[in-house]
Tab-separated table of C-alpha atoms and ligand atoms in Angstrom:
chain	number	residue	atom	x	y	z
A	1	MET	CA	-34.616	-16.224	10.548
A	2	ASN	CA	-32.144	-16.573	13.421
A	3	LEU	CA	-32.878	-13.629	15.693
A	4	ASN	CA	-30.460	-14.672	18.426
A	5	ARG	CA	-27.144	-14.124	16.842
A	6	THR	CA	-24.119	-14.441	19.077
A	7	PRO	CA	-21.542	-11.672	18.625
A	8	ILE	CA	-17.905	-12.657	18.425
A	9	ALA	CA	-14.908	-10.398	19.109
A	10	VAL	CA	-13.557	-8.353	16.191
A	11	SER	CA	-10.151	-10.038	16.475
A	12	GLU	CA	-11.756	-13.489	16.301
A	13	ALA	CA	-13.836	-12.432	13.293
A	14	VAL	CA	-10.719	-11.205	11.480
A	15	ARG	CA	-8.902	-14.424	12.367
A	16	ARG	CA	-11.741	-16.537	10.966
A	17	VAL	CA	-11.862	-14.563	7.730
A	18	ILE	CA	-8.185	-14.764	6.928
A	19	SER	CA	-7.429	-18.274	8.173
A	20	GLY	CA	-9.346	-20.105	5.458
A	21	LEU	CA	-7.980	-18.188	2.485
A	22	SER	CA	-5.255	-19.230	0.096
A	23	LYS	CA	-3.103	-17.255	-2.324
A	24	LEU	CA	-4.277	-16.760	-5.885
A	25	PRO	CA	-2.131	-18.203	-8.714
A	26	VAL	CA	0.983	-16.535	-10.100
A	27	GLU	CA	1.057	-14.651	-13.403
A	28	THR	CA	3.793	-12.969	-15.427
A	29	ILE	CA	3.339	-9.316	-16.343
A	30	PRO	CA	5.500	-6.551	-17.878
A	31	TYR	CA	7.476	-4.713	-15.202
A	32	THR	CA	5.953	-1.443	-16.439
A	33	GLU	CA	2.572	-2.635	-15.138
A	34	SER	CA	3.854	-4.010	-11.847
A	35	TYR	CA	3.361	-0.971	-9.574
A	36	GLY	CA	0.919	-1.852	-6.795
A	37	ARG	CA	1.098	-5.614	-7.401
A	38	ILE	CA	2.516	-8.238	-5.034
A	39	LEU	CA	5.803	-9.991	-5.801
A	40	ALA	CA	5.320	-13.749	-6.123
A	41	ARG	CA	9.067	-14.581	-6.077
A	42	ASP	CA	12.046	-13.025	-4.338
A	43	LEU	CA	13.547	-10.247	-6.435
A	44	GLU	CA	17.241	-11.151	-6.720
A	45	ALA	CA	20.033	-8.908	-7.936
A	46	SER	CA	21.109	-10.133	-11.385
A	47	MET	CA	24.435	-8.289	-11.073
A	48	ASP	CA	26.536	-6.179	-8.734
A	49	VAL	CA	25.416	-2.589	-8.153
A	50	PRO	CA	27.335	-0.523	-9.052
A	51	ARG	CA	28.245	-2.877	-11.890
A	52	PHE	CA	31.676	-1.222	-12.266
A	53	ASN	CA	33.798	1.178	-10.248
A	54	LYS	CA	32.473	4.586	-11.118
A	55	SER	CA	33.261	8.167	-10.416
A	56	ALA	CA	31.062	9.714	-7.730
A	57	MET	CA	32.121	13.237	-8.703
A	58	ASP	CA	32.913	15.477	-11.663
A	59	GLY	CA	36.686	15.971	-11.677
A	60	PHE	CA	39.899	14.119	-12.436
A	61	ALA	CA	40.781	10.437	-12.001
A	62	ILE	CA	44.344	9.951	-10.758
A	63	ARG	CA	46.624	7.333	-9.234
A	64	ALA	CA	46.329	8.091	-5.496
A	65	LYS	CA	50.009	7.347	-4.964
A	66	ASP	CA	50.912	10.262	-7.272
A	67	SER	CA	49.238	12.693	-4.831
A	68	GLU	CA	51.457	11.732	-1.858
A	69	GLY	CA	52.959	14.710	-0.066
A	70	ALA	CA	50.630	17.297	-1.632
A	71	SER	CA	49.963	20.340	0.590
A	72	GLY	CA	49.224	24.062	0.381
A	73	GLU	CA	52.939	24.818	0.208
A	74	ASN	CA	53.732	21.883	-2.015
A	75	ARG	CA	51.014	21.622	-4.664
A	76	VAL	CA	51.250	18.535	-6.873
A	77	SER	CA	50.503	18.959	-10.593
A	78	PHE	CA	48.878	16.580	-13.061
A	79	GLU	CA	48.592	16.588	-16.821
A	80	VAL	CA	45.217	15.668	-18.351
A	81	VAL	CA	45.710	12.931	-20.960
A	82	ALA	CA	42.143	11.918	-21.870
A	83	GLU	CA	38.494	12.551	-21.139
A	84	VAL	CA	36.037	9.987	-19.759
A	85	PRO	CA	32.406	11.103	-19.881
A	86	ALA	CA	29.600	8.980	-18.342
A	87	GLY	CA	28.865	5.997	-20.548
A	88	ALA	CA	32.518	5.623	-21.594
A	89	THR	CA	35.775	4.308	-20.166
A	90	SER	CA	39.437	4.346	-21.183
A	91	ARG	CA	42.091	1.654	-21.551
A	92	TYR	CA	44.910	4.186	-21.369
A	93	GLU	CA	47.563	3.360	-18.717
A	94	LEU	CA	48.322	6.436	-16.607
A	95	SER	CA	51.971	7.250	-15.952
A	96	GLU	CA	53.123	9.257	-12.934
A	97	GLY	CA	51.545	12.742	-12.895
A	98	GLU	CA	48.867	11.938	-15.488
A	99	ALA	CA	45.110	12.158	-14.990
A	100	PHE	CA	41.801	11.627	-16.785
A	101	ARG	CA	39.165	14.318	-16.876
A	102	ILE	CA	36.161	12.275	-15.678
A	103	MET	CA	32.458	12.871	-15.035
A	104	THR	CA	30.085	11.537	-12.395
A	105	GLY	CA	28.896	8.037	-13.302
A	106	ALA	CA	31.775	7.320	-15.703
A	107	SER	CA	33.612	4.030	-15.380
A	108	ILE	CA	36.964	4.463	-13.612
A	109	PRO	CA	39.756	3.324	-15.956
A	110	GLU	CA	41.853	0.416	-14.601
A	111	SER	CA	44.908	2.548	-14.074
A	112	ALA	CA	43.229	5.174	-11.828
A	113	ASP	CA	42.094	4.683	-8.231
A	114	ALA	CA	40.943	8.083	-6.890
A	115	VAL	CA	38.918	11.032	-8.086
A	116	VAL	CA	39.709	14.678	-7.362
A	117	MET	CA	36.700	17.009	-7.469
A	118	PHE	CA	37.007	20.068	-9.715
A	119	GLU	CA	36.556	22.227	-6.598
A	120	GLN	CA	39.671	20.679	-5.063
A	121	THR	CA	41.938	21.822	-7.923
A	122	ARG	CA	43.526	24.857	-9.478
A	123	GLN	CA	43.197	24.389	-13.238
A	124	ASP	CA	45.152	25.444	-16.309
A	125	GLU	CA	44.540	24.585	-19.938
A	126	ARG	CA	45.563	20.842	-19.871
A	127	SER	CA	46.759	20.554	-16.269
A	128	PHE	CA	45.706	21.098	-12.665
A	129	SER	CA	47.256	21.005	-9.204
A	130	ILE	CA	46.032	19.803	-5.825
A	131	ARG	CA	46.898	20.681	-2.247
A	132	LYS	CA	46.132	17.438	-0.418
A	133	PRO	CA	46.941	13.759	-0.850
A	134	PHE	CA	44.153	11.385	-1.964
A	135	THR	CA	43.633	7.850	-0.739
A	136	SER	CA	42.907	4.910	-3.000
A	137	GLY	CA	39.138	4.692	-3.576
A	138	GLU	CA	38.406	8.332	-2.698
A	139	ASN	CA	35.316	9.687	-4.521
A	140	ILE	CA	34.786	6.327	-6.209
A	141	ALA	CA	31.560	4.279	-5.949
A	142	ARG	CA	32.978	0.752	-5.758
A	143	GLN	CA	31.588	-2.177	-7.756
A	144	GLY	CA	29.121	-4.105	-5.543
A	145	GLU	CA	29.169	-1.571	-2.681
A	146	GLU	CA	25.348	-1.363	-2.791
A	147	CYS	CA	24.537	-5.000	-3.465
A	148	ARG	CA	26.018	-8.169	-4.909
A	149	SER	CA	24.708	-10.369	-7.692
A	150	GLY	CA	22.371	-12.939	-6.094
A	151	ASP	CA	21.375	-10.775	-3.099
A	152	VAL	CA	17.637	-10.824	-2.316
A	153	ILE	CA	16.593	-7.202	-2.797
A	154	VAL	CA	12.860	-7.543	-2.089
A	155	PRO	CA	11.270	-10.753	-0.761
A	156	ALA	CA	8.194	-12.423	-2.226
A	157	GLY	CA	4.982	-11.145	-0.649
A	158	THR	CA	5.996	-7.494	-0.859
A	159	LEU	CA	3.895	-4.755	-2.429
A	160	ILE	CA	5.694	-3.375	-5.488
A	161	ASN	CA	6.469	0.307	-4.931
A	162	PRO	CA	8.257	2.819	-7.182
A	163	GLY	CA	11.591	1.684	-5.720
A	164	THR	CA	10.817	-1.927	-6.601
A	165	VAL	CA	10.087	-0.822	-10.171
A	166	ALA	CA	13.469	0.959	-10.212
A	167	ALA	CA	15.108	-2.277	-9.026
A	168	LEU	CA	13.312	-4.299	-11.738
A	169	ALA	CA	14.608	-1.869	-14.366
A	170	THR	CA	18.128	-1.875	-12.886
A	171	PHE	CA	18.383	-5.651	-13.027
A	172	GLY	CA	16.809	-5.946	-16.462
A	173	TYR	CA	13.673	-7.827	-15.437
A	174	LYS	CA	11.316	-6.896	-18.261
A	175	GLU	CA	8.768	-9.372	-16.976
A	176	ILE	CA	7.952	-10.237	-13.417
A	177	GLU	CA	5.981	-12.882	-11.558
A	178	VAL	CA	3.236	-11.480	-9.366
A	179	ARG	CA	0.118	-12.871	-7.731
A	180	LYS	CA	-3.074	-12.534	-9.713
A	181	GLN	CA	-5.392	-9.783	-8.584
A	182	PRO	CA	-8.693	-11.082	-7.267
A	183	VAL	CA	-11.734	-10.454	-9.420
A	184	VAL	CA	-14.158	-8.981	-6.896
A	185	GLY	CA	-17.855	-8.688	-7.619
A	186	ILE	CA	-19.972	-5.992	-5.973
A	187	LEU	CA	-23.713	-6.363	-5.604
A	188	ALA	CA	-25.732	-3.665	-3.833
A	189	THR	CA	-29.081	-4.996	-2.655
A	190	GLY	CA	-32.178	-3.106	-1.585
A	191	SER	CA	-35.578	-2.344	-3.132
A	192	GLU	CA	-35.152	1.290	-2.042
A	193	LEU	CA	-32.011	1.830	-4.138
A	194	VAL	CA	-31.726	3.570	-7.482
A	195	ASP	CA	-28.776	4.405	-9.709
A	196	ILE	CA	-27.426	7.944	-9.827
A	197	ASP	CA	-29.252	9.004	-13.003
A	198	VAL	CA	-32.692	7.724	-11.983
A	199	PRO	CA	-35.089	10.342	-10.484
A	200	LEU	CA	-35.711	9.852	-6.769
A	201	GLU	CA	-39.302	8.876	-6.068
A	202	ALA	CA	-40.887	8.567	-2.625
A	203	GLY	CA	-39.002	6.160	-0.381
A	204	LYS	CA	-36.064	5.774	-2.720
A	205	ILE	CA	-32.411	6.652	-2.102
A	206	ARG	CA	-29.332	6.582	-4.273
A	207	ASN	CA	-26.968	3.653	-4.084
A	208	SER	CA	-23.838	4.973	-2.400
A	209	ASN	CA	-22.391	1.713	-1.066
A	210	GLY	CA	-21.699	0.203	-4.494
A	211	PRO	CA	-19.549	3.096	-5.741
A	212	MET	CA	-17.939	3.477	-2.308
A	213	VAL	CA	-16.871	-0.160	-2.127
A	214	ARG	CA	-15.579	0.020	-5.694
A	215	SER	CA	-13.378	2.942	-4.597
A	216	GLN	CA	-12.222	1.061	-1.526
A	217	LEU	CA	-11.100	-1.697	-3.900
A	218	GLN	CA	-9.463	0.833	-6.218
A	219	ARG	CA	-7.532	2.166	-3.232
A	220	MET	CA	-6.080	-1.369	-3.050
A	221	ASN	CA	-5.358	-1.385	-6.802
A	222	ILE	CA	-8.219	-3.846	-7.444
A	223	GLU	CA	-10.667	-3.303	-10.307
A	224	ALA	CA	-14.140	-4.362	-9.230
A	225	ARG	CA	-16.817	-6.023	-11.321
A	226	MET	CA	-20.068	-4.147	-10.687
A	227	TYR	CA	-23.357	-6.010	-10.858
A	228	ALA	CA	-26.658	-4.232	-11.378
A	229	LEU	CA	-28.641	-3.216	-8.302
A	230	GLU	CA	-31.017	-5.890	-7.085
A	231	ALA	CA	-34.276	-5.546	-5.183
A	232	ASP	CA	-34.829	-7.576	-2.009
A	233	ASP	CA	-36.174	-10.664	-3.765
A	234	PHE	CA	-34.741	-13.959	-2.519
A	235	ASP	CA	-34.850	-15.939	-5.764
A	236	THR	CA	-33.399	-13.174	-7.921
A	237	LEU	CA	-30.660	-12.536	-5.373
A	238	LEU	CA	-29.842	-16.240	-5.211
A	239	GLN	CA	-29.514	-16.463	-8.997
A	240	ARG	CA	-27.359	-13.345	-9.089
A	241	VAL	CA	-25.014	-14.525	-6.327
A	242	LYS	CA	-24.699	-17.941	-8.028
A	243	GLN	CA	-23.756	-16.168	-11.249
A	244	MET	CA	-21.198	-14.065	-9.374
A	245	LEU	CA	-19.635	-17.147	-7.807
A	246	ASN	CA	-18.987	-18.435	-11.336
A	247	GLU	CA	-17.386	-15.191	-12.419
A	248	VAL	CA	-15.415	-13.787	-9.487
A	249	ASP	CA	-12.940	-14.770	-6.756
A	250	ALA	CA	-14.780	-12.920	-3.992
A	251	VAL	CA	-18.343	-11.665	-3.628
A	252	ILE	CA	-19.179	-8.445	-1.823
A	253	THR	CA	-22.820	-7.662	-1.176
A	254	THR	CA	-24.185	-4.703	0.713
A	255	GLY	CA	-27.457	-4.666	2.606
A	256	GLY	CA	-29.866	-7.369	3.645
A	257	VAL	CA	-27.798	-8.992	6.397
A	258	SER	CA	-29.796	-8.000	9.464
A	259	VAL	CA	-32.997	-9.557	10.774
A	260	GLY	CA	-35.565	-7.655	8.703
A	261	ASP	CA	-38.271	-9.413	6.692
A	262	TYR	CA	-36.375	-8.669	3.475
A	263	ASP	CA	-32.848	-9.271	4.772
A	264	HIS	CA	-32.213	-12.370	2.654
A	265	LEU	CA	-28.458	-12.703	2.571
A	266	PRO	CA	-27.828	-14.956	5.615
A	267	LYS	CA	-30.488	-17.422	4.420
A	268	LEU	CA	-29.149	-17.191	0.887
A	269	TYR	CA	-25.628	-18.198	1.983
A	270	GLU	CA	-27.156	-21.094	3.861
A	271	SER	CA	-29.079	-22.334	0.836
A	272	LEU	CA	-25.873	-22.181	-1.220
A	273	GLY	CA	-24.296	-24.563	1.283
A	274	ALA	CA	-21.727	-21.954	2.248
A	275	LYS	CA	-19.859	-22.095	5.536
A	276	GLU	CA	-20.862	-19.155	7.705
A	277	LEU	CA	-17.817	-17.758	9.532
A	278	PHE	CA	-19.882	-15.335	11.610
A	279	ASN	CA	-23.068	-13.290	11.416
A	280	LYS	CA	-22.595	-10.932	14.346
A	281	VAL	CA	-19.510	-9.103	15.559
A	282	GLY	CA	-19.059	-7.190	18.807
A	283	MET	CA	-18.533	-3.909	17.006
A	284	ARG	CA	-20.392	-0.717	16.080
A	285	PRO	CA	-21.020	0.014	13.300
A	286	GLY	CA	-21.152	-3.186	11.283
A	287	SER	CA	-22.353	-5.563	13.978
A	288	VAL	CA	-24.451	-7.548	11.506
A	289	THR	CA	-21.598	-8.061	9.026
A	290	THR	CA	-21.845	-11.659	7.857
A	291	VAL	CA	-19.012	-13.534	6.162
A	292	SER	CA	-19.340	-16.962	4.561
A	293	MET	CA	-17.058	-19.174	2.481
A	294	LEU	CA	-18.062	-21.290	-0.472
A	295	GLY	CA	-15.053	-23.441	-1.241
A	296	SER	CA	-12.161	-21.012	-1.574
A	297	LYS	CA	-14.401	-18.024	-2.274
A	298	PRO	CA	-15.262	-15.571	0.477
A	299	MET	CA	-18.631	-13.819	0.463
A	300	PHE	CA	-18.673	-10.592	2.414
A	301	GLY	CA	-22.174	-9.649	3.483
A	302	LEU	CA	-21.573	-6.016	4.363
A	303	SER	CA	-24.257	-4.098	6.157
A	304	GLY	CA	-26.429	-1.728	4.139
A	305	ASN	CA	-25.844	1.204	6.466
A	306	PRO	CA	-23.058	3.159	4.737
A	307	SER	CA	-20.751	3.651	7.733
A	308	ALA	CA	-21.189	0.015	8.710
A	309	CYS	CA	-20.526	-1.046	5.116
A	310	TYR	CA	-17.349	1.037	4.928
A	311	THR	CA	-16.059	-0.251	8.252
A	312	GLY	CA	-16.882	-3.880	7.465
A	313	PHE	CA	-14.932	-3.616	4.234
A	314	GLU	CA	-11.832	-2.131	5.873
A	315	LEU	CA	-11.857	-4.589	8.762
A	316	PHE	CA	-12.632	-7.834	6.935
A	317	ALA	CA	-12.585	-7.604	3.138
A	318	ARG	CA	-9.349	-5.648	2.882
A	319	PRO	CA	-7.041	-8.027	4.810
A	320	ALA	CA	-8.779	-11.042	3.259
A	321	LEU	CA	-8.220	-9.799	-0.299
A	322	LEU	CA	-4.625	-8.833	0.494
A	323	LYS	CA	-4.037	-12.350	1.766
A	324	MET	CA	-5.424	-13.778	-1.496
A	325	MET	CA	-3.079	-11.422	-3.363
A	326	GLY	CA	-0.112	-12.948	-1.520
A	327	HIS	CA	0.680	-9.810	0.483
A	328	ASP	CA	2.559	-10.516	3.692
A	329	ARG	CA	1.436	-7.298	5.439
A	330	ILE	CA	-2.311	-7.432	5.269
A	331	PHE	CA	-3.357	-5.211	8.155
A	332	ALA	CA	-3.749	-1.441	8.336
A	333	PRO	CA	-1.475	-0.041	11.052
A	334	VAL	CA	-3.218	0.757	14.351
A	335	LEU	CA	-1.361	3.580	16.082
A	336	ASP	CA	-1.477	5.397	19.404
A	337	ALA	CA	-3.179	8.770	19.123
A	338	VAL	CA	-4.686	11.586	21.148
A	339	LEU	CA	-8.462	11.995	20.974
A	340	ASP	CA	-9.133	15.500	19.670
A	341	GLY	CA	-12.806	15.769	20.569
A	342	ASP	CA	-15.208	14.230	23.062
A	343	PHE	CA	-16.945	10.949	22.382
A	344	LYS	CA	-19.250	10.607	25.335
A	345	LYS	CA	-21.496	7.731	24.297
A	346	ALA	CA	-20.603	4.449	25.990
A	347	ASN	CA	-21.224	1.171	24.188
A	348	PRO	CA	-20.564	-2.437	25.162
A	349	PHE	CA	-19.216	-3.116	21.641
A	350	THR	CA	-15.890	-1.966	20.188
A	351	ARG	CA	-16.529	1.355	18.450
A	352	PHE	CA	-15.058	2.286	15.078
A	353	ILE	CA	-15.419	5.994	14.469
A	354	ARG	CA	-14.584	7.577	11.167
A	355	ALA	CA	-11.970	10.129	12.013
A	356	GLU	CA	-9.934	13.018	10.779
A	357	ILE	CA	-6.299	12.304	11.555
A	358	ASP	CA	-3.837	15.128	12.026
A	359	TYR	CA	-0.162	15.198	12.988
A	360	ARG	CA	1.244	17.947	15.184
A	361	GLU	CA	4.654	18.065	16.849
A	362	GLY	CA	5.221	14.375	16.371
A	363	LEU	CA	1.865	13.306	17.792
A	364	ILE	CA	-1.150	11.833	16.043
A	365	TYR	CA	-4.475	13.514	16.786
A	366	ALA	CA	-7.796	11.991	15.814
A	367	SER	CA	-11.171	13.667	15.933
A	368	PRO	CA	-14.567	12.178	15.033
A	369	ALA	CA	-15.310	13.184	11.426
A	370	GLY	CA	-18.881	14.312	12.007
A	371	PHE	CA	-22.284	12.658	12.308
A	372	ASN	CA	-21.332	9.242	13.508
A	373	LYS	CA	-24.266	6.876	13.400
A	374	SER	CA	-24.119	3.625	11.489
A	375	ASN	CA	-26.289	5.125	8.749
A	376	ALA	CA	-24.011	8.153	8.251
A	377	VAL	CA	-22.517	8.685	4.837
A	378	THR	CA	-21.042	12.194	4.916
A	379	SER	CA	-18.642	11.525	7.803
A	380	ILE	CA	-16.911	8.879	5.681
A	381	ALA	CA	-16.077	11.595	3.165
A	382	LYS	CA	-14.243	13.604	5.806
A	383	SER	CA	-12.339	10.687	7.297
A	384	ASN	CA	-8.819	9.485	6.691
A	385	GLY	CA	-8.689	7.023	9.545
A	386	ILE	CA	-10.820	5.142	12.037
A	387	ILE	CA	-10.737	5.720	15.788
A	388	VAL	CA	-10.909	2.444	17.706
A	389	LEU	CA	-12.525	2.622	21.152
A	390	PRO	CA	-12.762	-0.543	23.225
A	391	GLY	CA	-16.247	-1.442	24.367
A	392	GLY	CA	-17.213	-0.635	27.920
A	393	THR	CA	-19.330	1.516	30.122
A	394	ARG	CA	-17.547	4.829	29.817
A	395	GLY	CA	-17.282	7.560	27.227
A	396	TYR	CA	-14.097	9.259	26.084
A	397	GLU	CA	-12.910	12.848	26.416
A	398	LYS	CA	-10.691	15.133	24.419
A	399	GLY	CA	-7.059	14.381	25.335
A	400	ASP	CA	-7.627	10.674	26.096
A	401	ALA	CA	-5.088	8.203	24.741
A	402	ILE	CA	-6.765	6.117	22.037
A	403	LYS	CA	-5.909	4.012	18.960
A	404	VAL	CA	-6.449	4.854	15.301
A	405	MET	CA	-6.524	2.559	12.316
A	406	MET	CA	-4.795	4.160	9.348
A	407	THR	CA	-7.112	3.560	6.419
A	408	ASP	CA	-5.687	6.181	4.099
A	409	MET	CA	-1.923	6.449	4.272
A	410	THR	CA	-1.851	8.740	1.226
A	411	SER	CA	-3.709	11.649	2.835
A	412	GLY	CA	-1.204	14.284	3.868
A	413	ILE	CA	-1.064	17.213	6.253
A	414	ASP	CA	-1.356	20.958	5.651
A	415	HIS	CA	2.089	21.930	6.886
A	416	PHE	CA	5.645	20.986	5.966
A	417	ASP	CA	7.264	19.511	9.030
A	418	ILE	CA	11.025	19.408	8.476
B	1	LIG	N1	-34.420	-5.637	14.806
B	1	LIG	C1	-33.187	-5.281	14.437
B	1	LIG	N2	-33.038	-4.382	13.457
B	1	LIG	C2	-31.829	-4.003	13.067
B	1	LIG	C3	-30.683	-4.523	13.700
B	1	LIG	C4	-30.849	-5.460	14.731
B	1	LIG	O1	-29.877	-5.962	15.326
B	1	LIG	N3	-32.149	-5.820	15.054
B	1	LIG	N4	-29.455	-4.088	13.324
B	1	LIG	C5	-29.415	-2.746	12.802
B	1	LIG	C6	-28.106	-2.472	12.357
B	1	LIG	S1	-26.970	-2.297	13.561
B	1	LIG	C7	-27.803	-2.307	11.041
B	1	LIG	S2	-26.225	-1.826	10.581
B	1	LIG	C8	-28.781	-2.494	10.000
B	1	LIG	C9	-28.208	-3.425	8.922
B	1	LIG	O2	-29.106	-3.556	7.918
B	1	LIG	P1	-28.873	-4.487	6.664
B	1	LIG	O3	-27.457	-4.856	6.530
B	1	LIG	O4	-29.860	-5.559	6.693
B	1	LIG	O5	-29.119	-3.500	5.459
B	1	LIG	P2	-30.495	-2.999	4.844
B	1	LIG	O6	-31.591	-3.353	5.740
B	1	LIG	O7	-30.548	-3.458	3.458
B	1	LIG	O8	-30.244	-1.437	4.848
B	1	LIG	C10	-29.947	-0.740	6.023
B	1	LIG	C11	-29.930	0.765	5.710
B	1	LIG	O9	-28.899	1.055	4.779
B	1	LIG	C12	-29.457	1.665	3.609
B	1	LIG	N5	-28.720	1.143	2.436
B	1	LIG	C13	-28.745	-0.141	2.056
B	1	LIG	N6	-28.012	-0.298	0.935
B	1	LIG	C14	-27.538	0.922	0.622
B	1	LIG	C15	-26.730	1.397	-0.440
B	1	LIG	N7	-26.267	0.569	-1.390
B	1	LIG	N8	-26.432	2.707	-0.483
B	1	LIG	C16	-26.916	3.543	0.480
B	1	LIG	N9	-27.651	3.140	1.511
B	1	LIG	C17	-27.993	1.851	1.578
B	1	LIG	C18	-30.881	1.230	3.599
B	1	LIG	O10	-31.670	2.074	2.846
B	1	LIG	C19	-31.201	1.232	5.082
B	1	LIG	O11	-31.495	2.531	5.509
B	1	LIG	O12	-29.977	-3.074	10.475
B	1	LIG	C20	-30.436	-2.490	11.700
B	1	LIG	N10	-31.676	-3.099	12.042
B	2	MOO	O1	-24.393	-3.193	12.159
B	2	MOO	MO1	-24.934	-1.765	12.788
B	2	MOO	O2	-23.841	-0.840	11.861
B	2	MOO	O3	-23.881	-2.172	14.218
B	2	MOO	O4	-25.057	-0.186	13.433
B	3	MG	MG1	-32.012	-4.819	6.843
């Protein structure tokens, strides 16, 4: 057992994790299942949008030149010759003083070039009059004004959002090439752990890391493969991890990475012939997080302490998996914020504190989410971000300028701010 581990900086640890990873292969899926996946090819417009000149308003399509000279004193009248609802068009050639009754979204007939809104007219049975001249193109959405056939709408490497799905539907892409999702195996280790439905005997606790990590993966749209809890037995763990390496693209274990008599994971990676990227990081919690690579497969040895496990996942596993998924924005945003509570304890390591983030008058406030030791579990439940405090000799006070890592961009605020 190597007791003298040398901590490396968090930024260096992140760099090491992501630098050795390559993108997973491409697969074709129905566009209806593409939300949350990563585009593997540029999404190009297959046609102009709008595809044809269309009415932007409900009203009448006219020849603009026929409206010349119209004013309050000199109203110009038109006769309605045909109707053009959305989904239709007309080949009729307008003569002077003739108009189509036309609805929003309908194709503008060739012979018309402006649309008068109903509200801009005085109407009779089959005719109407206007009090102002119209210019060619008025109230018309022109063909190609939004984009042209061949334009790149969304580049490869982008997360598919609802708007991307709308674009796929618009351009008729029933199938789409995306990067494969990694198959991620989760193995919680520890002889003290039991599953949720097993009675707690002396010295036992429930496994919370396994379900938590699975949810962290779900938050990234990744379905995890759960392996049964394992006790701290080297040979069994070795067999299990070998099996996982045959079945998954990335292995996540929790527990057993420190220097205890039954902390087998570092030695286990070594006996697999894996390349250890680091086994100690200058951070709290999660200092003993150990990451190794076997070929192209990362193995994340997350700490058993729940807060350390959570933090290790967000800092290392998340960007690594996003890189494998072909995402080109793999990091959670780190934003300037105001500390909304004291955090007096100094520490030489970079501190990551589970935090409640709030937004008031355009500012981001972050307060520690409760009991904040490495072994805390309940503070994770209250957090929607992580406060980042650089290591050093001083503590921090309410009102200090700090940074927060946004781990949960979907959590909202309790007031409407417009
Ligand atoms: N002599 C030293 N001891 C420790 C050091 C050190 O540097 N020198 N580091 C401490 C730090 S920091 C941490 S963090 C922990 C890391 O421990 P391990 O990653 O080896 O994890 P375990 O020993 O297996 O468990 C630690 C703790 O977490 C609980 N645990 C484990 N798995 C789960 C789970 N799935 N769900 C809920 N809770 C879990 C476990 O019962 C322990 O209480 O080591 C320190 N020691
Ligand atoms: O790895 Mo421990 O979480 O630094 O407290
Ligand atoms: Mg341990």
